[in-house]
XYZ file of N, CA and C in Angstrom:
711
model
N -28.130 -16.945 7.829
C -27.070 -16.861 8.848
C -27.686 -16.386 10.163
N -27.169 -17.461 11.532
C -27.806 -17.036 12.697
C -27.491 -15.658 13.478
N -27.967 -15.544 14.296
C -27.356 -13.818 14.585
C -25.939 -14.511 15.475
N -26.092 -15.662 16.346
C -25.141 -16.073 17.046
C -23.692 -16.541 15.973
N -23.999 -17.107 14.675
C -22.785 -17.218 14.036
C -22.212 -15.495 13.313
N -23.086 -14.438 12.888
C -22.768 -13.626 12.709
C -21.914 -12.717 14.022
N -22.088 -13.158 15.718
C -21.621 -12.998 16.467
C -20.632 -13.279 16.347
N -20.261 -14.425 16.471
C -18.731 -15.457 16.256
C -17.731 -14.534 15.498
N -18.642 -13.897 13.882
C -17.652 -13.876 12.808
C -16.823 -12.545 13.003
N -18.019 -11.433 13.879
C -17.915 -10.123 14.417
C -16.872 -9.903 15.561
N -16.799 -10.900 16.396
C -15.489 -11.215 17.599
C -14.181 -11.783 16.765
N -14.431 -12.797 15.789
C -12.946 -13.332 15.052
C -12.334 -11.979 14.303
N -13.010 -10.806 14.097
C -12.474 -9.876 12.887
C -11.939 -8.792 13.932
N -12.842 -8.075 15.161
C -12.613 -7.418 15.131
C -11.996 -7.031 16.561
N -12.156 -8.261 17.814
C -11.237 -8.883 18.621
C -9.767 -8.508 18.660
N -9.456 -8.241 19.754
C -7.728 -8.439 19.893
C -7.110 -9.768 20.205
N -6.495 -9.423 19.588
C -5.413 -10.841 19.207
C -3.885 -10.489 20.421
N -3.629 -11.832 20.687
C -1.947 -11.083 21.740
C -1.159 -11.166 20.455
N -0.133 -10.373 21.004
C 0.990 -9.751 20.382
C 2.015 -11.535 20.079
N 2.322 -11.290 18.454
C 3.870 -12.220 18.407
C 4.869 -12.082 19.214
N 5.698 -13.191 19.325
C 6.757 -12.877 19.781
C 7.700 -11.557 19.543
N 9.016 -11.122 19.601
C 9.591 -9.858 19.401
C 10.660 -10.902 18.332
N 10.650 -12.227 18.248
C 11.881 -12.741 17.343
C 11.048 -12.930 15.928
N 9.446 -13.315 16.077
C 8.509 -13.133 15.302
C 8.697 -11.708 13.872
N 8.915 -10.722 15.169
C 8.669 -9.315 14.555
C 9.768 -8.855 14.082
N 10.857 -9.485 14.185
C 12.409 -8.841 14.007
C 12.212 -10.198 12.350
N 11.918 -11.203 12.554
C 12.204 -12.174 11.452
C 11.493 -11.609 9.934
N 10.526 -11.618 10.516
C 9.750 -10.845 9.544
C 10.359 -9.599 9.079
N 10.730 -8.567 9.378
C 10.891 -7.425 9.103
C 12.440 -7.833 8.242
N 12.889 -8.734 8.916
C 14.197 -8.950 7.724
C 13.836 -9.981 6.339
N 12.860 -10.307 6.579
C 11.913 -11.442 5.602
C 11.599 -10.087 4.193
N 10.902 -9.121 5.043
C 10.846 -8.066 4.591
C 11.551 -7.066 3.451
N 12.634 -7.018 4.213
C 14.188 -6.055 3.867
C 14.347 -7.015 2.815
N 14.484 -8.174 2.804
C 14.897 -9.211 1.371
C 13.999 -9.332 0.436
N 13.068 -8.563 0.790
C 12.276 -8.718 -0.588
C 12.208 -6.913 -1.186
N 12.915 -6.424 -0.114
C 12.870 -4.628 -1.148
C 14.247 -4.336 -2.090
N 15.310 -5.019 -0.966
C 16.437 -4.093 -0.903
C 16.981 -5.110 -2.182
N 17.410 -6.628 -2.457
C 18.159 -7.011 -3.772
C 17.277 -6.437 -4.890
N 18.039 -6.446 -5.983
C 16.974 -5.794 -6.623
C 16.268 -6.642 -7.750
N 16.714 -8.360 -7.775
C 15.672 -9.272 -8.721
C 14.552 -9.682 -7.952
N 14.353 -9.823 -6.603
C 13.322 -9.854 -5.679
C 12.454 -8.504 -5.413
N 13.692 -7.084 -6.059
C 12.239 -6.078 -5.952
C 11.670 -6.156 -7.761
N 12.319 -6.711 -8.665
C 11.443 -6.680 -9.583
C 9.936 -7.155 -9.738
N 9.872 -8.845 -8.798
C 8.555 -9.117 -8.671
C 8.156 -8.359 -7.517
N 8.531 -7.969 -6.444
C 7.467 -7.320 -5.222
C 7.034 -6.044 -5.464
N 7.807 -5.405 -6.090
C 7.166 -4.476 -6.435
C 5.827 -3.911 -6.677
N 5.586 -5.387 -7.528
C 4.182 -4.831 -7.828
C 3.081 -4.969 -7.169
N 3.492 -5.692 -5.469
C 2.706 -5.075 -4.816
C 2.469 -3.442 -4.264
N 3.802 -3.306 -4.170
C 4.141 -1.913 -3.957
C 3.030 -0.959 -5.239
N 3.074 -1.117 -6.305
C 2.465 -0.505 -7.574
C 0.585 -1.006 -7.113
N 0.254 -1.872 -6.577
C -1.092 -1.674 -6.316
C -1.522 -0.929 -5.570
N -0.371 -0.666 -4.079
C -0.714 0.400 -3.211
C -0.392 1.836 -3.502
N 0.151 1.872 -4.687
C 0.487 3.159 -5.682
C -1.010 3.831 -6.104
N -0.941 2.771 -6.865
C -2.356 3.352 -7.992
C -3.745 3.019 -7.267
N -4.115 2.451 -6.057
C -5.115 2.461 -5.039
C -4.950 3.535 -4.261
N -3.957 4.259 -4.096
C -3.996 5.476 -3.185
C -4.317 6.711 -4.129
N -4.027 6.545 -5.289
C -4.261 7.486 -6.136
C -6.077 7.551 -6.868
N -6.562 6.215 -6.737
C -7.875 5.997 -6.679
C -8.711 6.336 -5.844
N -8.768 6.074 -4.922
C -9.163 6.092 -3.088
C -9.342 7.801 -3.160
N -8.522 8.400 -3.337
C -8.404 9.957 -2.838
C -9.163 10.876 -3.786
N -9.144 9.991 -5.037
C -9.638 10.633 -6.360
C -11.193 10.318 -5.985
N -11.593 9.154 -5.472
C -12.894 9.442 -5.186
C -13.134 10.209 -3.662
N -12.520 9.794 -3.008
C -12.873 10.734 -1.674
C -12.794 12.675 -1.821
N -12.195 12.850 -2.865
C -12.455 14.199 -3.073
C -13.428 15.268 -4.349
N -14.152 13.493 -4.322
C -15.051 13.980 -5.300
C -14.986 13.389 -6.935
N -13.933 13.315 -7.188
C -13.408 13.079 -8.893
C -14.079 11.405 -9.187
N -14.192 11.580 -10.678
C -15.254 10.113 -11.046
C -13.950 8.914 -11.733
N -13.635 8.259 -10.847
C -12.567 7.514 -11.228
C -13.456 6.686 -12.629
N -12.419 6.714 -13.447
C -12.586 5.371 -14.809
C -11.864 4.772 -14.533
N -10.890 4.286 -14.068
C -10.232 3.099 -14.011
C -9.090 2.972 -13.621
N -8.315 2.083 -13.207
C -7.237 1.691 -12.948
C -6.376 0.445 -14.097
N -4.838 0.589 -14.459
C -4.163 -0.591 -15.078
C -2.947 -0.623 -14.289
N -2.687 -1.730 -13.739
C -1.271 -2.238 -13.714
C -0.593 -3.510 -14.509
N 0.721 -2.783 -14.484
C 1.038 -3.465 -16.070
C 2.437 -4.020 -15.658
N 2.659 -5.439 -16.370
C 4.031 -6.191 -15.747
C 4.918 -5.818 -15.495
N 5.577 -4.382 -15.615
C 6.975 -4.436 -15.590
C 6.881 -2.876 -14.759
N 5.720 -3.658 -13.649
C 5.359 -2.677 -12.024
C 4.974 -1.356 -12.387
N 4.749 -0.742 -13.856
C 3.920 0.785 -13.482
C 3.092 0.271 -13.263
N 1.904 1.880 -13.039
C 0.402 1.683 -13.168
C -0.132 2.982 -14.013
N -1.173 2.779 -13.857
C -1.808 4.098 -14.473
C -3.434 4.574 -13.979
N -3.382 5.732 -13.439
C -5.084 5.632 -12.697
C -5.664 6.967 -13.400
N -6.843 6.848 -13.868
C -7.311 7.881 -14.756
C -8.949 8.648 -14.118
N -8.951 9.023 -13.578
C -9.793 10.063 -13.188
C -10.257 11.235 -14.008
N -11.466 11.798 -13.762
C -12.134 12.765 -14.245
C -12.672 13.808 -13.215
N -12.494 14.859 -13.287
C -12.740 16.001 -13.054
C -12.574 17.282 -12.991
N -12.248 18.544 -12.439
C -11.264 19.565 -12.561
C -10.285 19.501 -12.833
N -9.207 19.887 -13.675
C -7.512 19.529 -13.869
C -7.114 20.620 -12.950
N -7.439 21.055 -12.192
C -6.666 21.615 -10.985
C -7.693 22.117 -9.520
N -7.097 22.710 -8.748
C -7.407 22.378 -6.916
C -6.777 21.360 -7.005
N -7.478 21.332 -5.142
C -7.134 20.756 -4.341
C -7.219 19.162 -4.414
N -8.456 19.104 -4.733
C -8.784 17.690 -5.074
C -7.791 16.909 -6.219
N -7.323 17.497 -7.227
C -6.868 17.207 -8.329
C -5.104 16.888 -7.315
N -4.449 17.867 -6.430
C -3.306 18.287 -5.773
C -3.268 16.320 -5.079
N -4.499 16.719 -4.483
C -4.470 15.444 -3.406
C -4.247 14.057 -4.014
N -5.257 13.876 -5.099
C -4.958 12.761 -5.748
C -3.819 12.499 -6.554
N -3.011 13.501 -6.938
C -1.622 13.125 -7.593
C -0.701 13.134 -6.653
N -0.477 13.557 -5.012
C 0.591 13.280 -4.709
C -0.120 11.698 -3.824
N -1.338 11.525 -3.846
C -1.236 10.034 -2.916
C -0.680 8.806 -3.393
N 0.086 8.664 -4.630
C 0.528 7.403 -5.287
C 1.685 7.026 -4.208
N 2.898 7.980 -3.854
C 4.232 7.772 -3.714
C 3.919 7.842 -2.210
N 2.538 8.439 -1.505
C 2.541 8.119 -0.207
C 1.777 6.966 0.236
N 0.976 6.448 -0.270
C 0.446 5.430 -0.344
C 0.720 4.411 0.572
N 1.782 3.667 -0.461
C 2.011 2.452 0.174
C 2.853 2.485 1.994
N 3.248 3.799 2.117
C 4.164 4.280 3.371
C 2.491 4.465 4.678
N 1.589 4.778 4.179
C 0.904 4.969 4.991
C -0.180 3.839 5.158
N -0.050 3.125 4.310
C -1.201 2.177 4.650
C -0.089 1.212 5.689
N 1.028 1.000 5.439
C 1.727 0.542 6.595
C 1.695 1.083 7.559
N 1.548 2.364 7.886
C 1.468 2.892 9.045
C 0.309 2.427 9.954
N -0.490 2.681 9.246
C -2.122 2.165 9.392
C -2.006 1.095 9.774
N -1.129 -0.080 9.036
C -1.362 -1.443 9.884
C -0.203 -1.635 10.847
N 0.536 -0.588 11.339
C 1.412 -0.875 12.184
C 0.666 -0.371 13.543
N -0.478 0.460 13.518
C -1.060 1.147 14.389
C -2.266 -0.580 14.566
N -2.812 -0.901 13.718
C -3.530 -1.699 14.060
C -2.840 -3.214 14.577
N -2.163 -3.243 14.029
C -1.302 -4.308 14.744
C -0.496 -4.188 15.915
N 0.186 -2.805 16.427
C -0.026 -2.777 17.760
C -0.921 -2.717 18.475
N -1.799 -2.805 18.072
C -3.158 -3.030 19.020
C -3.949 -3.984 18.992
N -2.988 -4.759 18.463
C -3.531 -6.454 18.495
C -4.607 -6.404 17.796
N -4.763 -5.794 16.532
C -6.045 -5.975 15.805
C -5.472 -7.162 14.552
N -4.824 -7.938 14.449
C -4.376 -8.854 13.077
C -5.241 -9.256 12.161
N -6.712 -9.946 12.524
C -7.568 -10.155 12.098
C -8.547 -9.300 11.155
N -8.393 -7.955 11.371
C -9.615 -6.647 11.342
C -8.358 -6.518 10.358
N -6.872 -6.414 10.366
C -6.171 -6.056 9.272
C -6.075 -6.855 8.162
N -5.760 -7.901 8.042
C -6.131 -8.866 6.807
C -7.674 -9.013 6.412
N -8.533 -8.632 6.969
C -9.865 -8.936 6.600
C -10.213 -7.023 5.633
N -9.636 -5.686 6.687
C -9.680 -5.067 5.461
C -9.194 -4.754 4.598
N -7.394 -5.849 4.564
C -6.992 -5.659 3.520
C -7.743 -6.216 1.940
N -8.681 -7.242 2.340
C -9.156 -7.751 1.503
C -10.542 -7.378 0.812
N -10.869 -6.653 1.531
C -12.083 -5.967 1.319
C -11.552 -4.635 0.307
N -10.725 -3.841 0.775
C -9.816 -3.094 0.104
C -9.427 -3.398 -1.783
N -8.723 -4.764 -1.576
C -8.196 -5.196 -2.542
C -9.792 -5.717 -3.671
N -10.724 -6.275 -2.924
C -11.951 -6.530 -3.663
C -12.646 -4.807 -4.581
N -12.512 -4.217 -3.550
C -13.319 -2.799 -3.830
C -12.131 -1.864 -5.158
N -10.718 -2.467 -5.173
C -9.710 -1.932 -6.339
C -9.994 -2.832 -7.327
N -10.552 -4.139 -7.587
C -10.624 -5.121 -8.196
C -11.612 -4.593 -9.525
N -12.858 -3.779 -8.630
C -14.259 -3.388 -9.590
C -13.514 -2.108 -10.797
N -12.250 -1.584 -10.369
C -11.893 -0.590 -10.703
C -10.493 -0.931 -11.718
N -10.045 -1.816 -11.903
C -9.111 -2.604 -12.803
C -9.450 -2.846 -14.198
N -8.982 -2.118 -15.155
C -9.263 -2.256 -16.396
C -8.354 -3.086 -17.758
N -7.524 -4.154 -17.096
C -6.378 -4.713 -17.762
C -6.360 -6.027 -17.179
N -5.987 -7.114 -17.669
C -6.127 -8.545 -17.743
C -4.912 -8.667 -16.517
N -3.791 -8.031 -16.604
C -2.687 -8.258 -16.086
C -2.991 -7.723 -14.484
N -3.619 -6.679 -14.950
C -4.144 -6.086 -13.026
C -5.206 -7.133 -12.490
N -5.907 -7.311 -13.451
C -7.204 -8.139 -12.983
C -6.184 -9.403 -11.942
N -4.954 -10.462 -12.845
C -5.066 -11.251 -12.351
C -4.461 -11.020 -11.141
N -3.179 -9.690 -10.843
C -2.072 -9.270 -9.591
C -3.201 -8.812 -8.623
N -4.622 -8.519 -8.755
C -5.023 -8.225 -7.507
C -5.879 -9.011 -7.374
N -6.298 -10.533 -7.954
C -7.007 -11.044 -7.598
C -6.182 -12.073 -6.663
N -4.854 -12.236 -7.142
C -3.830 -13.206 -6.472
C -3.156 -12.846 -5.201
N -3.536 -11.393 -5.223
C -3.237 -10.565 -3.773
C -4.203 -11.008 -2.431
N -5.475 -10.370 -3.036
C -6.928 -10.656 -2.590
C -7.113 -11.928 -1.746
N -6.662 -13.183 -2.975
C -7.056 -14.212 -2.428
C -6.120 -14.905 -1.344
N -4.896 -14.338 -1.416
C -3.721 -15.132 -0.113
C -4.512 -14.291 0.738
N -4.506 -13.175 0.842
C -5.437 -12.223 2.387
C -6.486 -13.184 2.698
N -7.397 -13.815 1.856
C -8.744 -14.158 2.433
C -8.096 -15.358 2.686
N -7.344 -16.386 2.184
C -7.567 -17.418 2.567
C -6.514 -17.281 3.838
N -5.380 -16.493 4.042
C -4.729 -16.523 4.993
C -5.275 -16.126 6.407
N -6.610 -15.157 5.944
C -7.049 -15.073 7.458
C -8.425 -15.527 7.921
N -8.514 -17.119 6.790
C -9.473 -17.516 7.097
C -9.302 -18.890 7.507
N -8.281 -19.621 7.023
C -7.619 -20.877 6.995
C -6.822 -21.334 7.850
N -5.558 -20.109 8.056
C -4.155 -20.153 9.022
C -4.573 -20.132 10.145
N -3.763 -20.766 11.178
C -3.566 -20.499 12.799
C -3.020 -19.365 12.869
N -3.801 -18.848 14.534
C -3.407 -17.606 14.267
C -2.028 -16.524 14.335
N -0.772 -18.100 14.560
C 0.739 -17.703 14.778
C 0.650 -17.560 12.968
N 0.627 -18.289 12.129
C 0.325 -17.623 10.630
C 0.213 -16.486 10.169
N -1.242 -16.079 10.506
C -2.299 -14.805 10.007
C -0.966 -13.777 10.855
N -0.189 -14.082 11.765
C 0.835 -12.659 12.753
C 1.371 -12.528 11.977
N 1.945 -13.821 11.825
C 3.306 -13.576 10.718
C 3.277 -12.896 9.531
N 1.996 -13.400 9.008
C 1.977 -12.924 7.259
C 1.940 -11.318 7.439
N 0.693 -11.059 8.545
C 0.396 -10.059 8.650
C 1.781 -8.526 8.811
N 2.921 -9.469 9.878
C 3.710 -8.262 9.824
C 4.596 -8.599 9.088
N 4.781 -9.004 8.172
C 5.546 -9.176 6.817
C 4.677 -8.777 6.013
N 3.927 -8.492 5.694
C 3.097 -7.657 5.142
C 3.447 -5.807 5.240
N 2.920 -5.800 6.613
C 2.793 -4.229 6.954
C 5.022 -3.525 6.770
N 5.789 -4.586 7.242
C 6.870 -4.263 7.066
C 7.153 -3.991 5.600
N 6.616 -4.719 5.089
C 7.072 -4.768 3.196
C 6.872 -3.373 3.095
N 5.406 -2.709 3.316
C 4.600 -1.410 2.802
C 5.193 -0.383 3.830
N 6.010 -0.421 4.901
C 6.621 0.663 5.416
C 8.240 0.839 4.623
N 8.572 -0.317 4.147
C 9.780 -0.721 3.469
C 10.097 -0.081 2.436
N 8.974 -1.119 1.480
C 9.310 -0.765 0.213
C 8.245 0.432 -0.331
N 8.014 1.425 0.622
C 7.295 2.424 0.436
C 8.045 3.567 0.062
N 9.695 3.479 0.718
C 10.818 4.106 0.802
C 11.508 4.205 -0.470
N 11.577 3.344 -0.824
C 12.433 2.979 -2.104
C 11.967 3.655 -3.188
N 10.532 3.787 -4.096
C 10.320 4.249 -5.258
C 10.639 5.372 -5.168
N 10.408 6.471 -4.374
C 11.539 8.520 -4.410
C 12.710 8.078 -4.651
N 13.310 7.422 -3.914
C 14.854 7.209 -4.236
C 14.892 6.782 -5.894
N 14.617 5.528 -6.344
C 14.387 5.568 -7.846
C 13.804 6.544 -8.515
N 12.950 7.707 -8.371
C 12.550 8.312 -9.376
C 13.644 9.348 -9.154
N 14.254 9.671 -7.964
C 15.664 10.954 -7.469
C 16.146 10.605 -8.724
N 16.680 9.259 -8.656
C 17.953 8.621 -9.531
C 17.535 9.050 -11.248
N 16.135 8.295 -11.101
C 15.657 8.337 -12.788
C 15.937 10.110 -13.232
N 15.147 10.843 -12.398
C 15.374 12.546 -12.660
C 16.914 13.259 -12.778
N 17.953 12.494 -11.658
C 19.030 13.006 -12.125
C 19.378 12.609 -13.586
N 19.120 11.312 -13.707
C 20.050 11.059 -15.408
C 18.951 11.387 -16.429
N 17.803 12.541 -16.177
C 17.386 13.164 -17.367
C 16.450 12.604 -17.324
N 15.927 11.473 -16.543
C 14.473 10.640 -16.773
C 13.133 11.343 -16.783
N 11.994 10.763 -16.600
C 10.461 11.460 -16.804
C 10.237 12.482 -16.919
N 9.483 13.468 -17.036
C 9.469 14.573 -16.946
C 7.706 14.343 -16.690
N 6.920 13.836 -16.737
C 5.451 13.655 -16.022
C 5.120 12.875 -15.291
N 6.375 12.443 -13.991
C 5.727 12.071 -12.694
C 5.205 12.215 -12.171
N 4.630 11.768 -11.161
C 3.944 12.291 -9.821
C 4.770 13.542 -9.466
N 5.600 14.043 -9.106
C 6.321 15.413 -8.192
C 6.124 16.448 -9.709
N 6.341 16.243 -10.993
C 6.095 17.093 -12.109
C 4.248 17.174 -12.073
N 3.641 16.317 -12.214
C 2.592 17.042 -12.273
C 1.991 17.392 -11.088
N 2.575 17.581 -9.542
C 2.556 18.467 -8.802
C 2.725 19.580 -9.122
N 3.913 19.819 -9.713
C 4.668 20.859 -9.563
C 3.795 22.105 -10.836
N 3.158 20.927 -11.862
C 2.484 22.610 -12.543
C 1.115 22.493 -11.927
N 0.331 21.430 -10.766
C -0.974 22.291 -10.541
C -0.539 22.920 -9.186
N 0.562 22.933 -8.662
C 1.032 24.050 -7.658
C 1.862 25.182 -7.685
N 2.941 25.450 -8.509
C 3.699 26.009 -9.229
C 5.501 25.926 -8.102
N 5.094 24.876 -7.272
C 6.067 24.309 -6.257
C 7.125 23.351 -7.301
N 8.288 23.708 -6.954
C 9.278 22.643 -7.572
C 8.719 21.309 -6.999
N 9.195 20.297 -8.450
C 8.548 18.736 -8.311
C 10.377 18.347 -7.006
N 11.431 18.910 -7.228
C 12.239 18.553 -6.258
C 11.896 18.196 -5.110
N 11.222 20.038 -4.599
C 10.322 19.724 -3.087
C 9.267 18.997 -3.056
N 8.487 18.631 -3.728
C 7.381 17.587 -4.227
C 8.216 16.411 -4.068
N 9.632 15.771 -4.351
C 10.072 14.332 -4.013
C 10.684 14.350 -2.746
N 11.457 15.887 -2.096
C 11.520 15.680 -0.859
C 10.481 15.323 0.133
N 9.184 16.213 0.249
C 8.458 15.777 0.527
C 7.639 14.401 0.803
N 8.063 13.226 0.022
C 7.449 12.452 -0.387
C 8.399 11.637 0.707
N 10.245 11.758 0.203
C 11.181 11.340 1.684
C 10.740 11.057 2.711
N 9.922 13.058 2.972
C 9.907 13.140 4.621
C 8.989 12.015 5.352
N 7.725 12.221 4.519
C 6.947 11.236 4.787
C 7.085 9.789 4.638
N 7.508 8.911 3.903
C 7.882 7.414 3.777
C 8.972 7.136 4.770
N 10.049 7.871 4.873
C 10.923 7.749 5.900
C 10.707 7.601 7.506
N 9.557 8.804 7.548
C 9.087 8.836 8.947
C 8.051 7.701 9.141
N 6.806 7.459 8.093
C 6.263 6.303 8.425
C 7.139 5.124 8.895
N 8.359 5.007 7.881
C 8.811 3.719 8.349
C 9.443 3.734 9.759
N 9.834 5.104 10.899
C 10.652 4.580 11.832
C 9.114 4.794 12.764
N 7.780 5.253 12.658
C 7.381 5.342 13.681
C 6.146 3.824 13.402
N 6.603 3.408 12.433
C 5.167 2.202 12.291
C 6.312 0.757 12.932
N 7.668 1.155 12.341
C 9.004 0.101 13.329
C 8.423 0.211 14.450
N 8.806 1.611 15.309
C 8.643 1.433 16.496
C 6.887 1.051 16.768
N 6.214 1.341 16.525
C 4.945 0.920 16.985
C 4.617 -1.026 17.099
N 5.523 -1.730 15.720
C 5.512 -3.176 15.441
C 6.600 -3.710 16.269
N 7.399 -2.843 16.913
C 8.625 -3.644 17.541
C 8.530 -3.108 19.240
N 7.058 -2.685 19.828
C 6.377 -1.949 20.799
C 7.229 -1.794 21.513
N 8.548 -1.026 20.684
C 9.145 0.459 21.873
C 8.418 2.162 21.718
């Protein structure tokens, strides 16, 4: 590869792109809303939602040190991410509450990069992302949901014009500020009628000795707020 085509590939990724239209960004975001809010359309989307679950819970588990074994996601949208190291600190704290913030902040992340006209640099590391969770997938069923993820990213921002790669892109980042919201509210619901008792906010709650309650408020404050300040950042008021 010439240094001049490695030039080319270095300006297509990481280049600003102009902004979609504002009917672009409003379409999408209701493109969006229809795939969180009925709830036979959140049975399949979900499980994108569940990759950015159990990748945030991976991601943090190694960034704070811990020796991830593996990741499974399994059809009917859990996951399960299994790490090794101390069963308590900080590190241990961090990696169990990043599941339920996850998917709220990686939207944020691409609502920040997509107001800044980065579209390209965002589908290219979503895919790099999704490759690097891929090595870490230990189940036939995850293998194939993130390889089928993976591959619309690469081919969408390698193939599409670039009114396409906008579109997908903020129907994308809207989904993950969206439906980032929704799983606290389902586990509120599951906990009132007696459900889990070893969630994410429970096994907060014994390596901190903090109620898992404030552990799901918490989780609110944050998904809620991602979603109105990554809106406003994608809808550039």
């Amino acid at each position: 590869m010439d240094t001049h085509h490695i030039t080319d590939v270095w300006d297509r990724v990481f280049s600003a792109q102009p902004g979609p239209s504002l009917w672009l960004v409003i379409v999408t975001g209701v493109l969006a809303l229809g795939a969180v809010i009925p709830r036979t359309a959140w049975r399949l989307s979900r499980n994108a939602v569940t990759i950015a679950h159990e990748g945030g819970h991976g991601l943090v588990a190694l960034l704070t040190g811990r020796r991830l074994d593996g990741i499974r996601l399994h059809s009917d949208t859990s996951g399960l991410t299994v790490s090794r190291g101390k069963p308590h600190g900080l590190g241990m704290i961090l990696t169990a509450a990043a599941g339920y913030l996850a998917p709220s902040l990686l939207g944020l992340a691409g609502a920040a990069l997509l107001g800044a006209g980065h579209t390209t640099a965002l589908l290219w590391g979503a895919t790099v992302l999704l490759l690097a969770m891929l090595a870490m997938i230990r189940n036939a069923y995850g293998v194939l949901t993130v390889v089928l993820a993976g591959g619309t990213f690469l081919l969408v921002s390698w193939l599409t014009a670039p009114e396409v790669q906008a579109g997908f892109a903020y129907a994308v980042v809207w989904f993950l500020l969206l439906g980032g919201v929704r799983p606290p509210f389902e586990l509120q619901g599951k906990r009132r009628r007696g459900g889990p008792v070893d969630s994410d906010p429970d096994q907060l709650a014994r390596l901190t000795h903090v109620p898992a309650g404030v552990w799901l408020g918490f989780f609110h404050v944050v998904t809620l707020c991602s979603l109105m300040g990554g809106g406003r950042w994608l809808l550039g008021v």
